């Protein structure tokens, strides 16, 4: 397969720059993978597509304020994007500066916090802060909006670029399918007999990277931490026994579930790359946003719903002026059996 097979033309004005006025006010495109049928709905109609005994699996990761601004000891400006906290005062980070920092360089970020570059590890820098990393991010960090969102983060972003069920800090990008739910919607689903379960996958910045090569199969995914609790495994077995369907809320929840199903490991690191031909073992349905051209996420949803089905659905979404990417509209895909 060629990366170019997963390209499409998207007018720039369809890239959502702000969230909908209310979380559940987005649109919902419903794709039946078996028949290829497409239906235009509102997101608040989702409950009518679910029944008692079904299971929703949510990713409860919490986005950290990963972006810091500062300067080098030489005075040059620098941006430090914390990709992963590895210990109390150490982290792996991306950096943007006029000249690439080197091991031993010293930086100052935020309100005067000292940062030392310990080593360069591939595209990342291992750095040590003069105080606990999480405390620095909470005090001085900025919401890590995606590169295609052009405005500076504000108080609205601090709230809306976070799911209402976020609990475990560690993500540097939101699990965006979950942004459409508010507590009223979750209570409504529970009230009609739909079960809710949690997984954790700490989304990395690599989620925004397009595939670099032309051959899809040669792509190597970035590694992300995940956990599938035993309670969630029990809920999946109960749903199946009752004839219910498992709906993964977001590609990150889907990757966590399939990582567990593939390896038998309930927690660890996953670099699972899902592309057409993959054999899904857990989810029957996937709720997701619309993804970037030539991205691993678009390839994943193509594997789930069928490449030609998804290509037609995206063309339909463009014609119907759906809103795309992190702050955009949603898509519910029924996996062909």
Tab-separated table of C-alpha atoms in Angstrom:
chain	number	residue	atom	x	y	z
A	1	UNK	CA	0.000	0.000	0.000
A	2	UNK	CA	1.100	3.525	-0.800
A	3	UNK	CA	0.850	6.469	1.553
A	4	UNK	CA	-0.637	8.461	-1.314
A	5	UNK	CA	-3.637	6.102	-1.283
A	6	UNK	CA	-4.646	7.773	1.986
A	7	UNK	CA	-4.491	11.357	0.780
A	8	UNK	CA	-7.452	13.634	0.185
A	9	UNK	CA	-8.102	17.293	-0.603
A	10	UNK	CA	-9.352	19.342	2.343
A	11	UNK	CA	-10.278	23.026	2.127
A	12	UNK	CA	-8.442	24.853	4.887
A	13	UNK	CA	-11.628	26.502	6.134
A	14	UNK	CA	-12.965	23.065	7.186
A	15	UNK	CA	-10.185	22.660	9.776
A	16	UNK	CA	-11.958	23.503	13.039
A	17	UNK	CA	-10.138	26.227	14.941
A	18	UNK	CA	-12.465	26.251	17.956
A	19	UNK	CA	-14.729	23.657	19.592
A	20	UNK	CA	-18.491	23.641	19.077
A	21	UNK	CA	-20.423	25.880	21.525
A	22	UNK	CA	-21.367	22.791	23.546
A	23	UNK	CA	-19.582	19.432	23.644
A	24	UNK	CA	-22.509	17.473	22.215
A	25	UNK	CA	-23.316	20.059	19.524
A	26	UNK	CA	-21.096	18.464	16.881
A	27	UNK	CA	-22.315	16.572	13.859
A	28	UNK	CA	-22.024	12.785	13.554
A	29	UNK	CA	-21.399	10.883	10.331
A	30	UNK	CA	-22.544	7.257	10.645
A	31	UNK	CA	-20.769	4.752	8.372
A	32	UNK	CA	-21.965	1.153	8.078
A	33	UNK	CA	-18.870	-0.779	7.076
A	34	UNK	CA	-20.871	-3.788	5.864
A	35	UNK	CA	-23.121	-1.963	3.400
A	36	UNK	CA	-21.132	1.242	2.932
A	37	UNK	CA	-24.225	3.282	3.816
A	38	UNK	CA	-23.622	6.811	5.108
A	39	UNK	CA	-25.985	8.750	7.368
A	40	UNK	CA	-25.754	12.375	8.528
A	41	UNK	CA	-26.727	12.818	12.175
A	42	UNK	CA	-26.206	15.128	15.122
A	43	UNK	CA	-23.953	13.865	17.899
A	44	UNK	CA	-26.754	14.085	20.458
A	45	UNK	CA	-28.508	11.341	18.444
A	46	UNK	CA	-25.791	8.841	19.423
A	47	UNK	CA	-27.915	7.217	22.176
A	48	UNK	CA	-30.411	5.945	19.610
A	49	UNK	CA	-27.582	3.985	17.950
A	50	UNK	CA	-26.824	2.159	21.207
A	51	UNK	CA	-28.810	-0.393	23.184
A	52	UNK	CA	-28.798	-1.900	26.657
A	53	UNK	CA	-25.886	-4.303	26.997
A	54	UNK	CA	-23.557	-2.314	24.741
A	55	UNK	CA	-20.210	-1.156	26.138
A	56	UNK	CA	-18.445	2.188	25.633
A	57	UNK	CA	-14.685	2.130	26.246
A	58	UNK	CA	-13.238	5.556	27.112
A	59	UNK	CA	-9.612	6.698	27.290
A	60	UNK	CA	-9.185	8.436	30.666
A	61	UNK	CA	-5.782	9.985	29.968
A	62	UNK	CA	-5.391	13.630	30.990
A	63	UNK	CA	-3.613	16.199	28.831
A	64	UNK	CA	-0.712	17.926	30.565
A	65	UNK	CA	0.304	21.538	29.841
A	66	UNK	CA	3.282	20.300	27.901
A	67	UNK	CA	4.518	23.438	26.095
A	68	UNK	CA	7.035	25.727	27.812
A	69	UNK	CA	8.749	28.858	26.535
A	70	UNK	CA	12.107	30.195	27.598
A	71	UNK	CA	15.640	30.976	26.479
A	72	UNK	CA	19.102	29.470	26.327
A	73	UNK	CA	21.958	30.652	28.498
A	74	UNK	CA	23.173	32.485	25.378
A	75	UNK	CA	19.869	34.367	25.166
A	76	UNK	CA	18.293	32.649	22.174
A	77	UNK	CA	14.599	31.842	22.471
A	78	UNK	CA	13.514	28.230	22.833
A	79	UNK	CA	10.340	26.168	23.058
A	80	UNK	CA	10.403	23.003	25.170
A	81	UNK	CA	7.610	20.503	24.512
A	82	UNK	CA	7.563	17.819	27.198
A	83	UNK	CA	6.759	14.541	25.464
A	84	UNK	CA	7.056	12.293	28.502
A	85	UNK	CA	7.910	12.678	32.188
A	86	UNK	CA	10.365	9.894	33.065
A	87	UNK	CA	10.963	10.746	36.724
A	88	UNK	CA	10.231	13.520	39.191
A	89	UNK	CA	12.616	16.028	37.602
A	90	UNK	CA	13.515	14.430	34.269
A	91	UNK	CA	11.625	14.352	30.997
A	92	UNK	CA	11.965	13.603	27.307
A	93	UNK	CA	11.170	16.667	25.238
A	94	UNK	CA	11.041	18.099	21.760
A	95	UNK	CA	12.728	21.462	21.308
A	96	UNK	CA	12.388	24.297	18.852
A	97	UNK	CA	15.239	26.785	18.675
A	98	UNK	CA	17.366	28.684	16.196
A	99	UNK	CA	20.228	26.223	16.782
A	100	UNK	CA	19.751	22.639	17.940
A	101	UNK	CA	20.645	22.329	21.657
A	102	UNK	CA	23.465	19.998	22.667
A	103	UNK	CA	24.108	17.833	25.686
A	104	UNK	CA	25.239	20.033	28.568
A	105	UNK	CA	23.364	23.133	27.415
A	106	UNK	CA	21.444	25.030	30.082
A	107	UNK	CA	18.078	26.666	29.554
A	108	UNK	CA	15.648	28.789	31.523
A	109	UNK	CA	11.883	28.290	31.054
A	110	UNK	CA	8.692	29.673	32.540
A	111	UNK	CA	9.242	31.870	35.571
A	112	UNK	CA	12.941	31.128	35.907
A	113	UNK	CA	13.098	27.330	36.114
A	114	UNK	CA	16.511	25.947	35.169
A	115	UNK	CA	16.662	23.080	32.664
A	116	UNK	CA	19.772	21.089	31.728
A	117	UNK	CA	20.059	19.073	28.520
A	118	UNK	CA	21.385	15.663	29.600
A	119	UNK	CA	21.434	13.782	26.307
A	120	UNK	CA	20.048	13.666	22.802
A	121	UNK	CA	17.969	10.541	22.087
A	122	UNK	CA	16.879	10.390	18.432
A	123	UNK	CA	14.411	13.268	17.943
A	124	UNK	CA	14.034	13.843	21.687
A	125	UNK	CA	16.136	15.516	24.368
A	126	UNK	CA	16.491	14.097	27.861
A	127	UNK	CA	16.355	17.078	30.221
A	128	UNK	CA	16.515	17.681	33.966
A	129	UNK	CA	14.467	20.415	35.645
A	130	UNK	CA	15.512	22.245	38.814
A	131	UNK	CA	12.158	21.313	40.383
A	132	UNK	CA	9.512	18.633	39.778
A	133	UNK	CA	8.420	18.598	36.130
A	134	UNK	CA	4.684	18.322	36.800
A	135	UNK	CA	4.743	21.312	39.150
A	136	UNK	CA	6.518	23.387	36.489
A	137	UNK	CA	3.994	22.395	33.820
A	138	UNK	CA	1.020	23.164	36.039
A	139	UNK	CA	2.434	26.579	36.909
A	140	UNK	CA	4.097	27.656	33.657
A	141	UNK	CA	2.969	25.306	30.901
A	142	UNK	CA	0.639	25.985	28.004
A	143	UNK	CA	-2.114	23.778	26.577
A	144	UNK	CA	-0.468	21.785	23.743
A	145	UNK	CA	-2.916	22.602	20.951
A	146	UNK	CA	-2.265	20.781	17.662
A	147	UNK	CA	-0.135	22.553	15.039
A	148	UNK	CA	-3.137	23.156	12.747
A	149	UNK	CA	-5.001	25.160	15.446
A	150	UNK	CA	-3.707	28.657	14.806
A	151	UNK	CA	-4.749	30.639	17.883
A	152	UNK	CA	-2.867	30.853	21.175
A	153	UNK	CA	-4.470	28.665	23.883
A	154	UNK	CA	-6.868	30.407	26.226
A	155	UNK	CA	-9.145	29.500	29.136
A	156	UNK	CA	-11.656	27.869	26.790
A	157	UNK	CA	-8.970	25.558	25.430
A	158	UNK	CA	-7.846	24.653	28.943
A	159	UNK	CA	-11.328	23.262	29.545
A	160	UNK	CA	-12.413	21.991	26.134
A	161	UNK	CA	-9.132	20.321	25.059
A	162	UNK	CA	-9.740	17.861	27.902
A	163	UNK	CA	-12.392	15.166	28.220
A	164	UNK	CA	-14.845	15.329	31.124
A	165	UNK	CA	-13.631	11.874	32.226
A	166	UNK	CA	-9.875	12.668	32.123
A	167	UNK	CA	-8.129	11.351	35.235
A	168	UNK	CA	-4.549	10.165	34.637
A	169	UNK	CA	-2.050	12.863	33.561
A	170	UNK	CA	0.357	11.954	30.783
A	171	UNK	CA	-1.007	12.818	27.332
A	172	UNK	CA	0.351	15.666	25.206
A	173	UNK	CA	-2.613	15.495	22.820
A	174	UNK	CA	-6.275	14.938	23.631
A	175	UNK	CA	-8.123	11.711	22.786
A	176	UNK	CA	-10.377	13.861	20.648
A	177	UNK	CA	-13.337	11.510	20.097
A	178	UNK	CA	-13.994	11.789	23.829
A	179	UNK	CA	-14.284	15.584	23.645
A	180	UNK	CA	-17.851	15.252	22.309
A	181	UNK	CA	-19.220	13.783	25.558
A	182	UNK	CA	-20.540	15.777	28.473
A	183	UNK	CA	-21.667	14.319	31.786
A	184	UNK	CA	-25.335	14.573	30.813
A	185	UNK	CA	-24.688	12.420	27.736
A	186	UNK	CA	-22.753	9.825	29.745
A	187	UNK	CA	-25.524	9.673	32.364
A	188	UNK	CA	-28.105	9.338	29.608
A	189	UNK	CA	-26.266	6.370	28.117
A	190	UNK	CA	-25.862	4.717	31.503
A	191	UNK	CA	-29.552	5.235	32.151
A	192	UNK	CA	-30.485	3.275	29.039
A	193	UNK	CA	-28.318	0.322	30.063
A	194	UNK	CA	-25.083	1.109	28.185
A	195	UNK	CA	-22.014	0.208	30.265
A	196	UNK	CA	-18.929	2.423	30.501
A	197	UNK	CA	-15.362	1.180	30.913
A	198	UNK	CA	-11.943	2.838	30.944
A	199	UNK	CA	-8.559	2.294	29.374
A	200	UNK	CA	-5.546	4.602	29.484
A	201	UNK	CA	-3.294	5.468	26.565
A	202	UNK	CA	-1.099	8.530	26.984
A	203	UNK	CA	-1.224	10.134	23.552
A	204	UNK	CA	2.138	11.339	22.229
A	205	UNK	CA	2.920	14.182	19.835
A	206	UNK	CA	3.705	11.599	17.148
A	207	UNK	CA	-0.048	11.279	16.626
A	208	UNK	CA	0.158	14.376	14.388
A	209	UNK	CA	3.060	13.167	12.255
A	210	UNK	CA	2.297	12.145	8.666
A	211	UNK	CA	3.851	8.971	7.337
A	212	UNK	CA	7.315	9.786	6.059
A	213	UNK	CA	7.797	7.016	3.511
A	214	UNK	CA	5.713	6.029	0.503
A	215	UNK	CA	5.207	2.410	1.570
A	216	UNK	CA	2.640	2.146	4.375
A	217	UNK	CA	3.996	-1.150	5.707
A	218	UNK	CA	7.411	0.380	6.341
A	219	UNK	CA	6.112	2.951	8.834
A	220	UNK	CA	7.155	2.604	12.470
A	221	UNK	CA	4.880	4.029	15.135
A	222	UNK	CA	6.025	6.049	18.135
A	223	UNK	CA	5.722	4.262	21.476
A	224	UNK	CA	2.971	5.172	23.946
A	225	UNK	CA	2.091	3.920	27.433
A	226	UNK	CA	-1.191	2.087	27.869
A	227	UNK	CA	-3.205	0.200	30.483
A	228	UNK	CA	-6.302	-1.976	30.174
A	229	UNK	CA	-7.710	-2.627	33.681
A	230	UNK	CA	-9.038	-6.058	34.594
A	231	UNK	CA	-12.426	-4.446	35.237
A	232	UNK	CA	-12.540	-3.388	31.575
A	233	UNK	CA	-11.652	-6.893	30.393
A	234	UNK	CA	-14.459	-8.250	32.579
A	235	UNK	CA	-16.860	-5.661	31.106
A	236	UNK	CA	-15.930	-6.705	27.557
A	237	UNK	CA	-16.614	-10.357	28.360
A	238	UNK	CA	-19.934	-9.432	29.998
A	239	UNK	CA	-21.010	-7.364	26.977
A	240	UNK	CA	-20.182	-10.182	24.590
A	241	UNK	CA	-22.041	-12.711	26.732
A	242	UNK	CA	-25.126	-10.472	26.701
A	243	UNK	CA	-24.977	-9.957	22.936
A	244	UNK	CA	-23.806	-6.366	23.300
A	245	UNK	CA	-21.362	-4.511	21.098
A	246	UNK	CA	-18.058	-2.929	22.124
A	247	UNK	CA	-17.639	0.678	21.001
A	248	UNK	CA	-14.134	2.118	21.292
A	249	UNK	CA	-14.276	5.882	21.833
A	250	UNK	CA	-11.325	7.044	19.787
A	251	UNK	CA	-8.392	5.489	17.971
A	252	UNK	CA	-6.366	5.620	21.188
A	253	UNK	CA	-8.884	3.484	23.095
A	254	UNK	CA	-8.948	1.109	20.121
A	255	UNK	CA	-5.140	0.807	20.051
A	256	UNK	CA	-5.029	0.136	23.798
A	257	UNK	CA	-7.635	-2.628	23.461
A	258	UNK	CA	-5.955	-4.222	20.470
A	259	UNK	CA	-2.509	-3.977	22.083
A	260	UNK	CA	-3.844	-5.989	25.021
A	261	UNK	CA	-5.611	-8.452	22.704
A	262	UNK	CA	-2.484	-8.956	20.578
A	263	UNK	CA	-0.004	-9.399	23.437
A	264	UNK	CA	-2.019	-10.467	26.472
A	265	UNK	CA	-0.301	-7.657	28.400
A	266	UNK	CA	-2.684	-5.378	30.291
A	267	UNK	CA	-0.142	-2.561	30.499
A	268	UNK	CA	3.137	-1.468	28.984
A	269	UNK	CA	4.388	0.309	25.888
A	270	UNK	CA	2.680	-0.036	22.536
A	271	UNK	CA	3.856	0.909	19.060
A	272	UNK	CA	1.049	-1.029	17.369
A	273	UNK	CA	0.480	0.205	13.810
A	274	UNK	CA	-2.924	-0.769	12.448
A	275	UNK	CA	-3.376	-0.735	8.672
A	276	UNK	CA	-5.702	-2.528	6.215
A	277	UNK	CA	-5.480	-6.272	6.641
A	278	UNK	CA	-5.289	-6.037	10.438
A	279	UNK	CA	-7.481	-8.532	12.313
A	280	UNK	CA	-9.462	-6.718	15.001
A	281	UNK	CA	-10.253	-8.762	18.088
A	282	UNK	CA	-12.169	-6.486	20.448
A	283	UNK	CA	-14.211	-3.540	19.148
A	284	UNK	CA	-17.227	-3.815	16.854
A	285	UNK	CA	-17.617	-0.064	16.520
A	286	UNK	CA	-15.359	2.967	16.552
A	287	UNK	CA	-16.222	6.574	17.378
A	288	UNK	CA	-13.593	8.911	15.992
A	289	UNK	CA	-12.947	12.375	14.577
A	290	UNK	CA	-11.822	13.136	11.014
A	291	UNK	CA	-8.074	12.710	10.607
A	292	UNK	CA	-5.218	14.279	8.689
A	293	UNK	CA	-4.361	13.096	5.174
A	294	UNK	CA	-1.582	10.474	4.977
A	295	UNK	CA	-1.726	9.935	8.751
A	296	UNK	CA	-1.509	6.682	10.697
A	297	UNK	CA	-4.931	7.490	12.191
A	298	UNK	CA	-6.627	7.765	8.799
A	299	UNK	CA	-5.006	4.457	7.863
A	300	UNK	CA	-6.315	2.910	11.102
A	301	UNK	CA	-9.917	3.974	10.445
A	302	UNK	CA	-9.574	2.714	6.875
A	303	UNK	CA	-8.548	-0.664	8.265
A	304	UNK	CA	-11.563	-0.620	10.582
A	305	UNK	CA	-14.282	0.511	8.178
A	306	UNK	CA	-12.847	-0.488	4.815
A	307	UNK	CA	-10.551	1.698	2.725
A	308	UNK	CA	-13.062	2.443	-0.032
A	309	UNK	CA	-15.875	3.048	2.473
A	310	UNK	CA	-13.784	5.536	4.431
A	311	UNK	CA	-12.597	7.269	1.254
A	312	UNK	CA	-16.214	7.805	0.189
A	313	UNK	CA	-17.234	8.908	3.690
A	314	UNK	CA	-14.474	11.532	3.801
A	315	UNK	CA	-15.421	12.845	0.363
A	316	UNK	CA	-19.010	13.086	1.592
A	317	UNK	CA	-17.889	14.909	4.741
A	318	UNK	CA	-15.982	17.471	2.674
A	319	UNK	CA	-18.983	18.056	0.399
A	320	UNK	CA	-21.306	18.417	3.390
A	321	UNK	CA	-18.924	20.843	5.114
A	322	UNK	CA	-18.176	18.786	8.202
A	323	UNK	CA	-15.581	20.250	10.564
A	324	UNK	CA	-12.276	18.368	10.618
A	325	UNK	CA	-9.576	17.321	13.094
A	326	UNK	CA	-9.312	17.744	16.867
A	327	UNK	CA	-12.051	20.351	17.412
A	328	UNK	CA	-14.169	19.018	14.561
A	329	UNK	CA	-17.109	16.666	14.109
A	330	UNK	CA	-17.374	12.947	14.842
A	331	UNK	CA	-17.767	9.734	12.878
A	332	UNK	CA	-19.224	6.412	14.060
A	333	UNK	CA	-17.949	3.416	12.099
A	334	UNK	CA	-19.560	-0.021	12.179
A	335	UNK	CA	-16.915	-2.655	11.472
A	336	UNK	CA	-17.771	-5.167	8.748
A	337	UNK	CA	-18.064	-8.645	10.252
